[in-house]
CSV table of C-alpha atoms in Angstrom, one decimal:
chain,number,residue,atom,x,y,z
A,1,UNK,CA,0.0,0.0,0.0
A,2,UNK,CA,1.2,3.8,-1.4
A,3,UNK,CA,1.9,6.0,2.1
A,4,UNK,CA,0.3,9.4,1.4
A,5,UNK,CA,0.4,12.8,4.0
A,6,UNK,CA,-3.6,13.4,3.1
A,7,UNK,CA,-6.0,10.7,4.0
A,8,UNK,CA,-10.0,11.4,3.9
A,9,UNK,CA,-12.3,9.0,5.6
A,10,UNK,CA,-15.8,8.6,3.6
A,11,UNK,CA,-16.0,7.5,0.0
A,12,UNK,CA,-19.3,9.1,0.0
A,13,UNK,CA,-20.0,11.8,-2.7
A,14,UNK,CA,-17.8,14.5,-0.7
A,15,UNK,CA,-15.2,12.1,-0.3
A,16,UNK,CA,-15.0,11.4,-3.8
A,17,UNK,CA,-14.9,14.7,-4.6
A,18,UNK,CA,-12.1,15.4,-2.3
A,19,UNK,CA,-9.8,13.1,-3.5
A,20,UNK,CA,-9.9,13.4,-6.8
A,21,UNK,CA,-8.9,17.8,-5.7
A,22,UNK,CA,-6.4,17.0,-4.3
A,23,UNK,CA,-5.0,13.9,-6.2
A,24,UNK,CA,-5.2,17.2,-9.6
A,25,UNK,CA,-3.5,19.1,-7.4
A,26,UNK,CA,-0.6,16.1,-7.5
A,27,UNK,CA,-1.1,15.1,-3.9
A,28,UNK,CA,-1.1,11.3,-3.0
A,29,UNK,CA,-4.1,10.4,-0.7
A,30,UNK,CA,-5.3,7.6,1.0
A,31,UNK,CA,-9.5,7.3,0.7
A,32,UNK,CA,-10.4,5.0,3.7
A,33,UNK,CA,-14.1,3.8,4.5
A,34,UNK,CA,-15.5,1.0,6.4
A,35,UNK,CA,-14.4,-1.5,4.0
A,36,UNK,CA,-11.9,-1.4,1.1
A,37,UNK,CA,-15.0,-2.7,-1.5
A,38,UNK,CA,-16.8,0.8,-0.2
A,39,UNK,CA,-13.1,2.9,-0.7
A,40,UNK,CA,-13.0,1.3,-4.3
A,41,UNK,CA,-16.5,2.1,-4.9
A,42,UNK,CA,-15.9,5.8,-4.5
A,43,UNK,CA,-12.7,6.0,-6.3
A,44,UNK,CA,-15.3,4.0,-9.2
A,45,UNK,CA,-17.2,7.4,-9.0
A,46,UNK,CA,-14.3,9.4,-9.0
A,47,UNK,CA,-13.3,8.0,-12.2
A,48,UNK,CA,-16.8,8.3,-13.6
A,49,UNK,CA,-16.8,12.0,-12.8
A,50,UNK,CA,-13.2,11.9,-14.8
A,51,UNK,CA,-14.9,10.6,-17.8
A,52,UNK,CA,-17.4,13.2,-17.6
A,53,UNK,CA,-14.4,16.0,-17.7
A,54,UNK,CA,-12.9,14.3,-20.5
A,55,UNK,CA,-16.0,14.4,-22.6
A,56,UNK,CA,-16.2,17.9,-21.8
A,57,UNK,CA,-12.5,17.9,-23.0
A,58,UNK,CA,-11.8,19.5,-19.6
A,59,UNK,CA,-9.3,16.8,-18.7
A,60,UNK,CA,-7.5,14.5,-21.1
A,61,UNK,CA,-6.5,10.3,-20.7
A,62,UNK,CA,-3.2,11.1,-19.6
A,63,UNK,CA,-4.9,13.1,-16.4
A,64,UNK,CA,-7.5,10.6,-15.7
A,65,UNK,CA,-4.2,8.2,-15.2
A,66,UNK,CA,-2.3,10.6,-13.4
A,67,UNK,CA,-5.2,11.7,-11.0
A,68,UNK,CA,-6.2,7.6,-10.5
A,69,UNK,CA,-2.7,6.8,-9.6
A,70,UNK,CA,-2.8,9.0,-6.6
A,71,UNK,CA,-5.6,7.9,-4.9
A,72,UNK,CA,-5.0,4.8,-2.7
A,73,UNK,CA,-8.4,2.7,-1.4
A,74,UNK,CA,-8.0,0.8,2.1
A,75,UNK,CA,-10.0,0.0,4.9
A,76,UNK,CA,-7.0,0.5,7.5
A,77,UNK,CA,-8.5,3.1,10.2
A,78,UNK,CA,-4.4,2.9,11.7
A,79,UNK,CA,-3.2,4.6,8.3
A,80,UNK,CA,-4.0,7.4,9.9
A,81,UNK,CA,-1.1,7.2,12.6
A,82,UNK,CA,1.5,8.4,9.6
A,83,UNK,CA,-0.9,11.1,8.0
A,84,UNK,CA,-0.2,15.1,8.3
A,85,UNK,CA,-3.8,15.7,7.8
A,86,UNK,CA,-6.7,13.6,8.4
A,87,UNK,CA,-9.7,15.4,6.7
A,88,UNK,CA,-13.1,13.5,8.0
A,89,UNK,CA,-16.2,13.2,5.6
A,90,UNK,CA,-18.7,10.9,6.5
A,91,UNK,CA,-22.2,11.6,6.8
A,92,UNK,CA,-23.3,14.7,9.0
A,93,UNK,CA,-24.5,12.3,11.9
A,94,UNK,CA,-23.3,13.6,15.6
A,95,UNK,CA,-22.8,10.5,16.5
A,96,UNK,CA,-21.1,8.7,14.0
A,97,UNK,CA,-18.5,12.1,14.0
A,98,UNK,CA,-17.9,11.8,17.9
A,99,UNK,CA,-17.0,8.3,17.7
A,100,UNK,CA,-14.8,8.7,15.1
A,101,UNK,CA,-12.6,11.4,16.2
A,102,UNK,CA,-12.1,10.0,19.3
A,103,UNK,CA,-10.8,7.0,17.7
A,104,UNK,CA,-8.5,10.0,15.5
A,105,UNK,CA,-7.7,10.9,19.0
A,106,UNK,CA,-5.9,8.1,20.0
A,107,UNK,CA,-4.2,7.2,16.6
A,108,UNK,CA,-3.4,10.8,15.3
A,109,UNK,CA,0.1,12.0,15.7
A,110,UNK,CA,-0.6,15.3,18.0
A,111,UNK,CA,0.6,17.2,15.0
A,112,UNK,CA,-1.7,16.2,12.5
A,113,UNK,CA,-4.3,18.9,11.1
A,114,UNK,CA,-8.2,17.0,11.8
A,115,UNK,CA,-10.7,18.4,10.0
A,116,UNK,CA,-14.2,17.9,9.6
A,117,UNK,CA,-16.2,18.3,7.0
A,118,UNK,CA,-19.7,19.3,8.2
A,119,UNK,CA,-22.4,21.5,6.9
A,120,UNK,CA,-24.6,21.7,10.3
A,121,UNK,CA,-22.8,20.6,13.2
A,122,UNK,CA,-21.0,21.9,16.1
A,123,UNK,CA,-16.8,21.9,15.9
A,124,UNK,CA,-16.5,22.6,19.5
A,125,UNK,CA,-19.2,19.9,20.2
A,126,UNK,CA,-17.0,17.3,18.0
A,127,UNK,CA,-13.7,18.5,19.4
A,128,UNK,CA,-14.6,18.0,22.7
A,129,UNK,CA,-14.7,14.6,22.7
A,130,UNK,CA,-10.8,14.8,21.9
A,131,UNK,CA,-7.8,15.6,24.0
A,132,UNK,CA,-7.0,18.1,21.8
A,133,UNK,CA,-10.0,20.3,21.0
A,134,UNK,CA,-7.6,23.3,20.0
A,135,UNK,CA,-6.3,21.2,16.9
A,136,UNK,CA,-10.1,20.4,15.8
A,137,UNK,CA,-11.5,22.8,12.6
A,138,UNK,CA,-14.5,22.6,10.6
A,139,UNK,CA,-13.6,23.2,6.4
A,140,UNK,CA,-16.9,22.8,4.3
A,141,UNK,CA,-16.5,22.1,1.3
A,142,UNK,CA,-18.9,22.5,-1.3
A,143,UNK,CA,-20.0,20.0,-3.9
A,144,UNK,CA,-19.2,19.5,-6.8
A,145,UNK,CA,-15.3,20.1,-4.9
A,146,UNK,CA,-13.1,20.4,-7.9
A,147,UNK,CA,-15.0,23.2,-9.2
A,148,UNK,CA,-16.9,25.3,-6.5
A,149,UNK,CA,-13.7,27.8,-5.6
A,150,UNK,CA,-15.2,28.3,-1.7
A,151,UNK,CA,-14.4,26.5,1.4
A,152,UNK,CA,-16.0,27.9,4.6
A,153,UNK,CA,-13.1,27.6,7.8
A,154,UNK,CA,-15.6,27.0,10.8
A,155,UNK,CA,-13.6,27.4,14.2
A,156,UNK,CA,-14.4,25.6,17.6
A,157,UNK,CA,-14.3,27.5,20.7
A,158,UNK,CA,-11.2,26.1,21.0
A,159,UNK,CA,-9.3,26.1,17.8
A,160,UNK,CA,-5.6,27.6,18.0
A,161,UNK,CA,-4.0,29.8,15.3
A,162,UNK,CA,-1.6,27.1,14.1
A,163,UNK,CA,-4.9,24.9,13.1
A,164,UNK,CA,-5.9,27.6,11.1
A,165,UNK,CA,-2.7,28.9,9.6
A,166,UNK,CA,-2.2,25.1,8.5
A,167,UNK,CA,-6.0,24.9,7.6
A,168,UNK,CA,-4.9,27.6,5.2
A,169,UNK,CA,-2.5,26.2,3.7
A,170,UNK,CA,-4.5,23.4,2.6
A,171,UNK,CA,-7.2,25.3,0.9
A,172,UNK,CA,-4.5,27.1,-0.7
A,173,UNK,CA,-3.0,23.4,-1.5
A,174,UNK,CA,-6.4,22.9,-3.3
A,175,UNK,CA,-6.3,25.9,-5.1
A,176,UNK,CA,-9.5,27.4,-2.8
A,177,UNK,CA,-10.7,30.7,-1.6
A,178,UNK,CA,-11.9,31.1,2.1
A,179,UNK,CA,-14.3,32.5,4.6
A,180,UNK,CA,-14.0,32.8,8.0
A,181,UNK,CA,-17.2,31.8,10.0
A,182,UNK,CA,-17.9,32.0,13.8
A,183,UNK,CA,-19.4,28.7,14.8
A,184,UNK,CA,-23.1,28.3,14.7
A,185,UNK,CA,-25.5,26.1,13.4
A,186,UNK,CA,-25.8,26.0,9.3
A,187,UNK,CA,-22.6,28.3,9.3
A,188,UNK,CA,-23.1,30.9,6.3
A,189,UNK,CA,-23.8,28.8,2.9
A,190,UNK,CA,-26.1,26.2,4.6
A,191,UNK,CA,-28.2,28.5,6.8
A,192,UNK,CA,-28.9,30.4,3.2
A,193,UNK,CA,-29.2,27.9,0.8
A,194,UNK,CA,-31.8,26.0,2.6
A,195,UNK,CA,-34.6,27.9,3.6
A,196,UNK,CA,-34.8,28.6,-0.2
A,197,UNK,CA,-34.6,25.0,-1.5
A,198,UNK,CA,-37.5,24.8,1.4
A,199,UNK,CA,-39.6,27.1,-0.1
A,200,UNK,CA,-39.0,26.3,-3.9
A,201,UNK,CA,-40.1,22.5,-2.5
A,202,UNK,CA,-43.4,24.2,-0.6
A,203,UNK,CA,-44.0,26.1,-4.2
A,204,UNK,CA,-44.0,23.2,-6.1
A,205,UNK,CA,-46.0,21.5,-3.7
A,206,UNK,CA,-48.7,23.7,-3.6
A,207,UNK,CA,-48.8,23.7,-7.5
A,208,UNK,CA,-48.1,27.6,-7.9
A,209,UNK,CA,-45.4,26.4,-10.6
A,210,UNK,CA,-44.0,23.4,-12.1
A,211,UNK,CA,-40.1,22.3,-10.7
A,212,UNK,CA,-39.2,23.3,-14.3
A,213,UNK,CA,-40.7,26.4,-14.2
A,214,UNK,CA,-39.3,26.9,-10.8
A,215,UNK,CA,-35.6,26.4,-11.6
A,216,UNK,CA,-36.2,28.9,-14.7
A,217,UNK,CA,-37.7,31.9,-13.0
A,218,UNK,CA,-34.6,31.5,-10.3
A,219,UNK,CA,-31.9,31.1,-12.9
A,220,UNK,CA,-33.3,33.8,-15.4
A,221,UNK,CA,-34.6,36.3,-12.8
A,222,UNK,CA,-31.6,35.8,-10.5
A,223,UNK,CA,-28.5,34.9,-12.2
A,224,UNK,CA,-28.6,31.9,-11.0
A,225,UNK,CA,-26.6,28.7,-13.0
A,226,UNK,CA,-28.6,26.2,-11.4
A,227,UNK,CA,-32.0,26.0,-10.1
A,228,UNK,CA,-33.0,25.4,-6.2
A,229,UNK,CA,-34.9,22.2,-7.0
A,230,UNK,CA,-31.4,21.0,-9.5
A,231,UNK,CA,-29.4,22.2,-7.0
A,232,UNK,CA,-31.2,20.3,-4.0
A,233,UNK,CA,-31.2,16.8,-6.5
A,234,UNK,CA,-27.6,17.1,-7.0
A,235,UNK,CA,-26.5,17.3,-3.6
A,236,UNK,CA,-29.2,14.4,-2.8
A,237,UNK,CA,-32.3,15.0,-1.2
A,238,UNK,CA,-31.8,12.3,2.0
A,239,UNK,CA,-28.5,15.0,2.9
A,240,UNK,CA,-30.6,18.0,2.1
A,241,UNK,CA,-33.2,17.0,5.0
A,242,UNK,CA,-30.4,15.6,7.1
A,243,UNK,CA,-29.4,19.4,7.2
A,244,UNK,CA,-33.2,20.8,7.6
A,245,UNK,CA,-33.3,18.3,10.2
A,246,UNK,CA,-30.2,19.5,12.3
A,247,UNK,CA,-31.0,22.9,11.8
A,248,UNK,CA,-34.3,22.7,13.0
A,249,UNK,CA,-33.3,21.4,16.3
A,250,UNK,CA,-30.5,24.1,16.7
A,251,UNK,CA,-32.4,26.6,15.9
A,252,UNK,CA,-36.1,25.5,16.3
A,253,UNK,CA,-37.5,27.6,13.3
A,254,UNK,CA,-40.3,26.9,11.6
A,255,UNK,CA,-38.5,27.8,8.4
A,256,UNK,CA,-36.1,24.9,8.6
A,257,UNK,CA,-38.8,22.1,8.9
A,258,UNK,CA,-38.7,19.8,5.9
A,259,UNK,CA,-41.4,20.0,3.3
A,260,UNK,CA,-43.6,17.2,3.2
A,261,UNK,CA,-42.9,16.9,-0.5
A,262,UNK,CA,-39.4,16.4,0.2
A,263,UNK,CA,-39.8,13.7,3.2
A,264,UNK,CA,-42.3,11.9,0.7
A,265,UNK,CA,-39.8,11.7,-1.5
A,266,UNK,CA,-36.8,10.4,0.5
A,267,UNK,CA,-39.1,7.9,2.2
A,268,UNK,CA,-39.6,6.4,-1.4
A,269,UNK,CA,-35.9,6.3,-1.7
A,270,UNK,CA,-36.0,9.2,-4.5
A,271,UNK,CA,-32.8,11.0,-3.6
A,272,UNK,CA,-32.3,12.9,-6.7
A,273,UNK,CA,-29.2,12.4,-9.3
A,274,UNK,CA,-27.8,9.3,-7.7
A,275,UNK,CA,-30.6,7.0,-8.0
A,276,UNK,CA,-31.9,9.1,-11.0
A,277,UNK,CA,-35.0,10.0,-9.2
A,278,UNK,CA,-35.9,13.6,-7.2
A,279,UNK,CA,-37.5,16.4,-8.4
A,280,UNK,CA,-36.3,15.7,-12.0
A,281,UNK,CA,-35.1,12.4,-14.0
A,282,UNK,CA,-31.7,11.3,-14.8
A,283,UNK,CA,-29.9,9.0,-16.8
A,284,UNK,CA,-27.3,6.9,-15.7
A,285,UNK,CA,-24.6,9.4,-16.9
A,286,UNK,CA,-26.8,12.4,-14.4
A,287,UNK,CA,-28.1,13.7,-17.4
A,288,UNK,CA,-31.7,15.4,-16.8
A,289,UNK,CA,-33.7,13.4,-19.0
A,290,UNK,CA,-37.5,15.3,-17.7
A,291,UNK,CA,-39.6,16.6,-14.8
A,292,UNK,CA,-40.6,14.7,-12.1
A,293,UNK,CA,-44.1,14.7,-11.6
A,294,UNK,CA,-43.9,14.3,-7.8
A,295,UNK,CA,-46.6,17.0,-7.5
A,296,UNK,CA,-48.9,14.7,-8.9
A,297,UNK,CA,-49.2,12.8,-5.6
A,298,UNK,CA,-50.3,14.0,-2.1
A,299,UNK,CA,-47.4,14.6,0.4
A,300,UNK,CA,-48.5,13.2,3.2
């Protein structure tokens, strides 16, 4: 097994699109999940989003190799013992991040950057279950990762100025720009972005316009390049109420309580372009292929 400095734990859709920044950057880096069938499975979607670059002759054969090379599957947790920064980014559970840092805790050398990757969740809450809360910071990301230019630096109550300087560094690594936020619950993009996906959901719902129609008036009224229901498909509709959901009990606000379109929707396992169902249809390449007719049938 390829040693590597960077290692990112969660072959999810993040993940993926983590690895394959930094691996274009020409960074090795070591993708770990549960198992190594799951690691390979995301470095398979990696690959796919390669092809997709090359058909847009955004990124030729020769990269696709290049980029592949560098990114190393495994299932090995211990890896993480050699690493100088451990970026986590599994699912935005509480739970599931507590446990794992403290198991970061105990392996980590007590100079390596941790990082997590959360859209909704505490730092200081995370960091605390650690020995070292002052070398815990938040970095979200936004997907798709190699070409949204923003990462948002979330600090812990705790976090020291070397964390940060070195957080620094690796945006500037990936070639990102940065805010600053204060820690609270949705940070800055988050808190923004979904009250309005919310309310295009409730619009469609209540059959004032059609999700196409919707998208349109957004993009050609407000310079926007993708619409709220698009937007909400592509970063998967089960994550988009996972953040609704922890917002709502941070901040108890009525705003941040899930349509019942959109809980209809992830209940029938309609999660937007990866199973090529949501608000819209897709092929297997994530190609819109037509509207959804989800309005069609009561939310219930």
């Amino acid at each position: 097994m390829a040693k590597a400095n960077i290692i990112i734990i969660g072959a999810g859709v993040m993940g993926q699109g983590l690895v394959e920044a930094i691996a274009g950057a020409g960074h090795d880096v070591i993708l770990i999940d549960k198992t190594t069938k799951l690691a390979e499975r995301g470095i398979k979607g990696v690959t796919e989003s390669i092809d997709h670059e090359i058909e847009r002759w955004g990124l030729t054969k020769s990269d696709k190799k290049a980029i592949l090379a560098r990114i190393h599957p495994s299932s090995d947790l211990s890896q993480v013992e050699d690493a100088e920064i451990v970026l986590e980014a599994i699912p935005d559970d509480l739970k599931a991040k507590k446990k794992l840092f403290s198991q970061l805790d105990s392996l980590c050398d007590s100079n390596t950057l941790l990082i997590t990757n959360t859209s909704t969740l505490s730092i200081s809450e995370i960091a605390a279950v650690t020995d070292r809360p002052e070398k815990i910071i938040g970095m979200h990301f936004l997907n798709p990762v190699t070409k949204i230019p923003l990462v948002e630096f979330i600090k812990g109550l705790k976090t020291d100025q070397e964390t940060f300087d070195k957080a620094v560094q690796f945006a500037e690594l990936l070639n990102k720009q940065y805010i600053t936020v204060n820690e609270y619950p949705g940070f800055v993009t988050t808190r923004i972005i979904v009250p309005m996906l919310n309310e295009a959901m409730h619009i469609l719902m209540e059959g004032v316009a059609s999700a196409k129609d919707i998208d349109r008036a957004m993009k050609l009224g407000f310079g926007f390049n993708v619409g709220p229901l698009t937007l909400a498909d592509m970063m998967g509709l089960d994550v988009v109420m996972s953040w609704m959901e922890n917002l709502l009990s941070e901040l108890v606000e009525h705003k941040y309580n899930p349509c019942p379109m959109l809980r209809k929707l992830v209940r029938s396992g309609h999660l937007g372009v990866k199973t090529g169902k949501g608000f819209f249809i897709y092929d297997a390449e994530g190609n819109k292929i037509e509207e959804n007719n989800v309005n069609s049938v009561k939310a219930n």
